[in-house]
Short mmCIF file of C-alpha atoms in Angstrom, two decimals:
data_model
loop_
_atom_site.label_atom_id
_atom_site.label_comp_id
_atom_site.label_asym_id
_atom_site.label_seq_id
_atom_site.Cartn_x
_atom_site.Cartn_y
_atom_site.Cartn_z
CA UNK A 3 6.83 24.82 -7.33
CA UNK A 4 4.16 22.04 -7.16
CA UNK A 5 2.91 21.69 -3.75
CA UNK A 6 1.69 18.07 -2.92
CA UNK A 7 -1.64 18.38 -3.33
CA UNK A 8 -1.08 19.06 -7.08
CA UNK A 9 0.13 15.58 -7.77
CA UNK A 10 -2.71 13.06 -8.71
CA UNK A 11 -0.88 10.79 -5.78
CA UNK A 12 -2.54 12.87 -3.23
CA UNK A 13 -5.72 11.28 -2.14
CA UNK A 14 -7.40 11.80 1.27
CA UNK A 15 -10.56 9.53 0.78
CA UNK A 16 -9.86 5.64 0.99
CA UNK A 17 -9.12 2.96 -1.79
CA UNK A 18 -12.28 0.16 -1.71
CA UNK A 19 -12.85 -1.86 -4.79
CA UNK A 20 -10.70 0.28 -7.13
CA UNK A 21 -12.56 3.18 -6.25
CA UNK A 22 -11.36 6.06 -4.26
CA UNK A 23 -14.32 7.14 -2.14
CA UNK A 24 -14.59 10.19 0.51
CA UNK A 25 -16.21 10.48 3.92
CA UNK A 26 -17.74 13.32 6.19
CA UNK A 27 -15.78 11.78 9.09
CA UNK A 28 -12.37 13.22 8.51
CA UNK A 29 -9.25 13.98 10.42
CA UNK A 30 -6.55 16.35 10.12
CA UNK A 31 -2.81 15.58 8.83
CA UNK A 32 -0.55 18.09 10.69
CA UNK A 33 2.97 19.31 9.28
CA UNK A 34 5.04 18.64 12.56
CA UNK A 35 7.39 21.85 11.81
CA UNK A 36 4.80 24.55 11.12
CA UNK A 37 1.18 22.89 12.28
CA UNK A 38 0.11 23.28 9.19
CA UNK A 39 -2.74 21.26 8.16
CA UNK A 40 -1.63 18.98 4.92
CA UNK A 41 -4.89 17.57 4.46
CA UNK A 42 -8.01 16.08 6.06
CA UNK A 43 -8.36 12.48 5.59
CA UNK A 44 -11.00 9.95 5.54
CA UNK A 45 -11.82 8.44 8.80
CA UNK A 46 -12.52 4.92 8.05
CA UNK A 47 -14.72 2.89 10.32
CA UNK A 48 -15.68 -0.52 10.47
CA UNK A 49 -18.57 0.06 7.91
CA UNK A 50 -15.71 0.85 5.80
CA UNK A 51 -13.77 -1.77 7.15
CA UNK A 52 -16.23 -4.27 6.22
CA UNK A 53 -16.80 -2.69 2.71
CA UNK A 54 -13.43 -3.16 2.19
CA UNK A 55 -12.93 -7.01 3.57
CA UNK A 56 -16.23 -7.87 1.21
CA UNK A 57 -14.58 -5.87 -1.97
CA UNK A 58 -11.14 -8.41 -1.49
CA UNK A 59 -13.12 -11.74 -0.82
CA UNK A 60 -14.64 -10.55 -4.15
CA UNK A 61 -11.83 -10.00 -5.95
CA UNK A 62 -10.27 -13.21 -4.30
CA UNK A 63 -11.32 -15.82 -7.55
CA UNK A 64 -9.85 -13.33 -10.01
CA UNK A 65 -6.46 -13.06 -8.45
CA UNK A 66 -6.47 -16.97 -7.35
CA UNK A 67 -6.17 -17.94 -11.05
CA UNK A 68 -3.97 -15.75 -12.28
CA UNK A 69 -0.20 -17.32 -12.77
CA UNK A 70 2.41 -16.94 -11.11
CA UNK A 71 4.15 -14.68 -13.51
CA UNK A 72 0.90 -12.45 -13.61
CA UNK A 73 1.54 -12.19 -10.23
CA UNK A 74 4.98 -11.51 -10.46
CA UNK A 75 4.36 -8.83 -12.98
CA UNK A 76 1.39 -6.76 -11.16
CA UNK A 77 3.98 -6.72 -7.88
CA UNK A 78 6.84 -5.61 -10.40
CA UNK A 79 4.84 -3.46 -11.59
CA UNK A 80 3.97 -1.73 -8.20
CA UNK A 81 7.71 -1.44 -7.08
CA UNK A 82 8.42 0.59 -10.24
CA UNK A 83 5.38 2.61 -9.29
CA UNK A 84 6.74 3.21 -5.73
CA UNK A 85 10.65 3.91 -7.21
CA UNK A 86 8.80 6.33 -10.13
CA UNK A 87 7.49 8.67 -7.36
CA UNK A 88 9.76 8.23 -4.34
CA UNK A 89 10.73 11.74 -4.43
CA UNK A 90 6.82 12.94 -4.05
CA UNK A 91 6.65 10.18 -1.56
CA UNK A 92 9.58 11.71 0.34
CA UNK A 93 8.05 15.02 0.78
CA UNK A 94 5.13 13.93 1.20
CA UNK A 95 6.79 11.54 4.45
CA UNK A 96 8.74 14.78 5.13
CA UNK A 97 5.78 17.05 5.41
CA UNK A 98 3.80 14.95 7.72
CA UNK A 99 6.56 13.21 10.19
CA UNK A 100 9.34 15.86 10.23
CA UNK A 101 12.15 13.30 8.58
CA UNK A 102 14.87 14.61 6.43
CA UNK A 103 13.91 14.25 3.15
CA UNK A 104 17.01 11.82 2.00
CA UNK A 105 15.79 9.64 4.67
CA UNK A 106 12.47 9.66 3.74
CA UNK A 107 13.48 8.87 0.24
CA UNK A 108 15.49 5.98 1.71
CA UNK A 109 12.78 4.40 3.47
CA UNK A 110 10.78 4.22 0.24
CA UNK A 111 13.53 2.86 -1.37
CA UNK A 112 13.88 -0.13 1.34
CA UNK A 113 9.94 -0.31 1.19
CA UNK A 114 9.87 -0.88 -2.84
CA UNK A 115 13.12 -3.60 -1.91
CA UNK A 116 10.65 -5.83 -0.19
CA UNK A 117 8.17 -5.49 -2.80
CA UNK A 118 10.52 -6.53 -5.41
CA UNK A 119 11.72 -9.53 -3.62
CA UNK A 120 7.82 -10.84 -3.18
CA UNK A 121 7.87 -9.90 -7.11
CA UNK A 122 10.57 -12.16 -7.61
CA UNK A 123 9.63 -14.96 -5.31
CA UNK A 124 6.01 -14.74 -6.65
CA UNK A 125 7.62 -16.26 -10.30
CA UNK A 126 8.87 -19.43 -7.94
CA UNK A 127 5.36 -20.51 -6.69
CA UNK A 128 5.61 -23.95 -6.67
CA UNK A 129 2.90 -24.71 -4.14
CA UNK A 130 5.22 -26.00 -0.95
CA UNK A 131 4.29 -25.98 2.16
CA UNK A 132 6.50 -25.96 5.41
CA UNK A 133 5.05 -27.41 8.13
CA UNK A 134 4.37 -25.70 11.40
CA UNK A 135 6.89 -26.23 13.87
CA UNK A 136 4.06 -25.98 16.75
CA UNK A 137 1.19 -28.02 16.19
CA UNK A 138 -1.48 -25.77 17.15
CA UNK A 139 -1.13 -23.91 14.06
CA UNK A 140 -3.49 -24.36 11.22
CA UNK A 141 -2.15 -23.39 7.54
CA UNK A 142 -4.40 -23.18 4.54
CA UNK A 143 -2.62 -22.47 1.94
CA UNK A 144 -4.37 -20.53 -0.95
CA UNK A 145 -4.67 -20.15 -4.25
#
């Protein structure tokens, strides 16, 4: 049987400009059941934390520009992604809280729901804004 760490999902470093990059600092994923360490993870910091804010605000312009159907698509594309693997997702959810794995399975199913509905509203971007109902809210809207 494949355990998790076999499946090219399983990544303990962190995600920063499409790269997946590893730390020293690390932390330990237990298996609530058995105790079991899963995996150590990265321990992101706010060096990392900043890395990470600079890498979007650079990647800002590209994604500003694209349509709204590009848009729509990439999102699609990610809930397909999530509904692909949701049975590695579920063990992987069961492993490290303890839920039943049907459940688990479940929740990733709700998750990728939400995803698809930005997907689909993403195609209707017509640029309106709704007004604040309190005025001590500021909106900017981008793209």
């Amino acid at each position: 049987m494949q355990t998790l760490q076999d499946n090219e999902l399983f990544q303990t470093g962190y995600l920063v400009d499409g790269l997946w990059k590893t730390l020293d600092n690390t932390f330990d994923v237990l298996n609530p059941a058995t105790g079991e360490t899963i995996a150590a993870v990265a321990k992101a910091g706010k060096k990392e934390t900043e890395e990470a804010i600079a890498a979007a605000a650079k990647a800002f312009p590209t994604w500003r520009v694209k349509t709204a159907k590009e848009r729509s698509a990439i999102l699609y594309r990610w809930y397909e992604l999530i509904i692909e693997h949701k049975s590695w997702l579920g063990r992987l959810m069961t492993t490290e809280q303890g839920k039943p794995l049907k459940e688990a399975e479940g929740e990733w199913r709700y998750a990728a729901s939400f995803i698809q509905w930005f997907a689909e509203q993403a195609k209707r971007a017509n640029g309106e804004i709704i007004p604040p109902i309190k005025t001590r809210i500021a909106d900017l809207c981008h793209p």
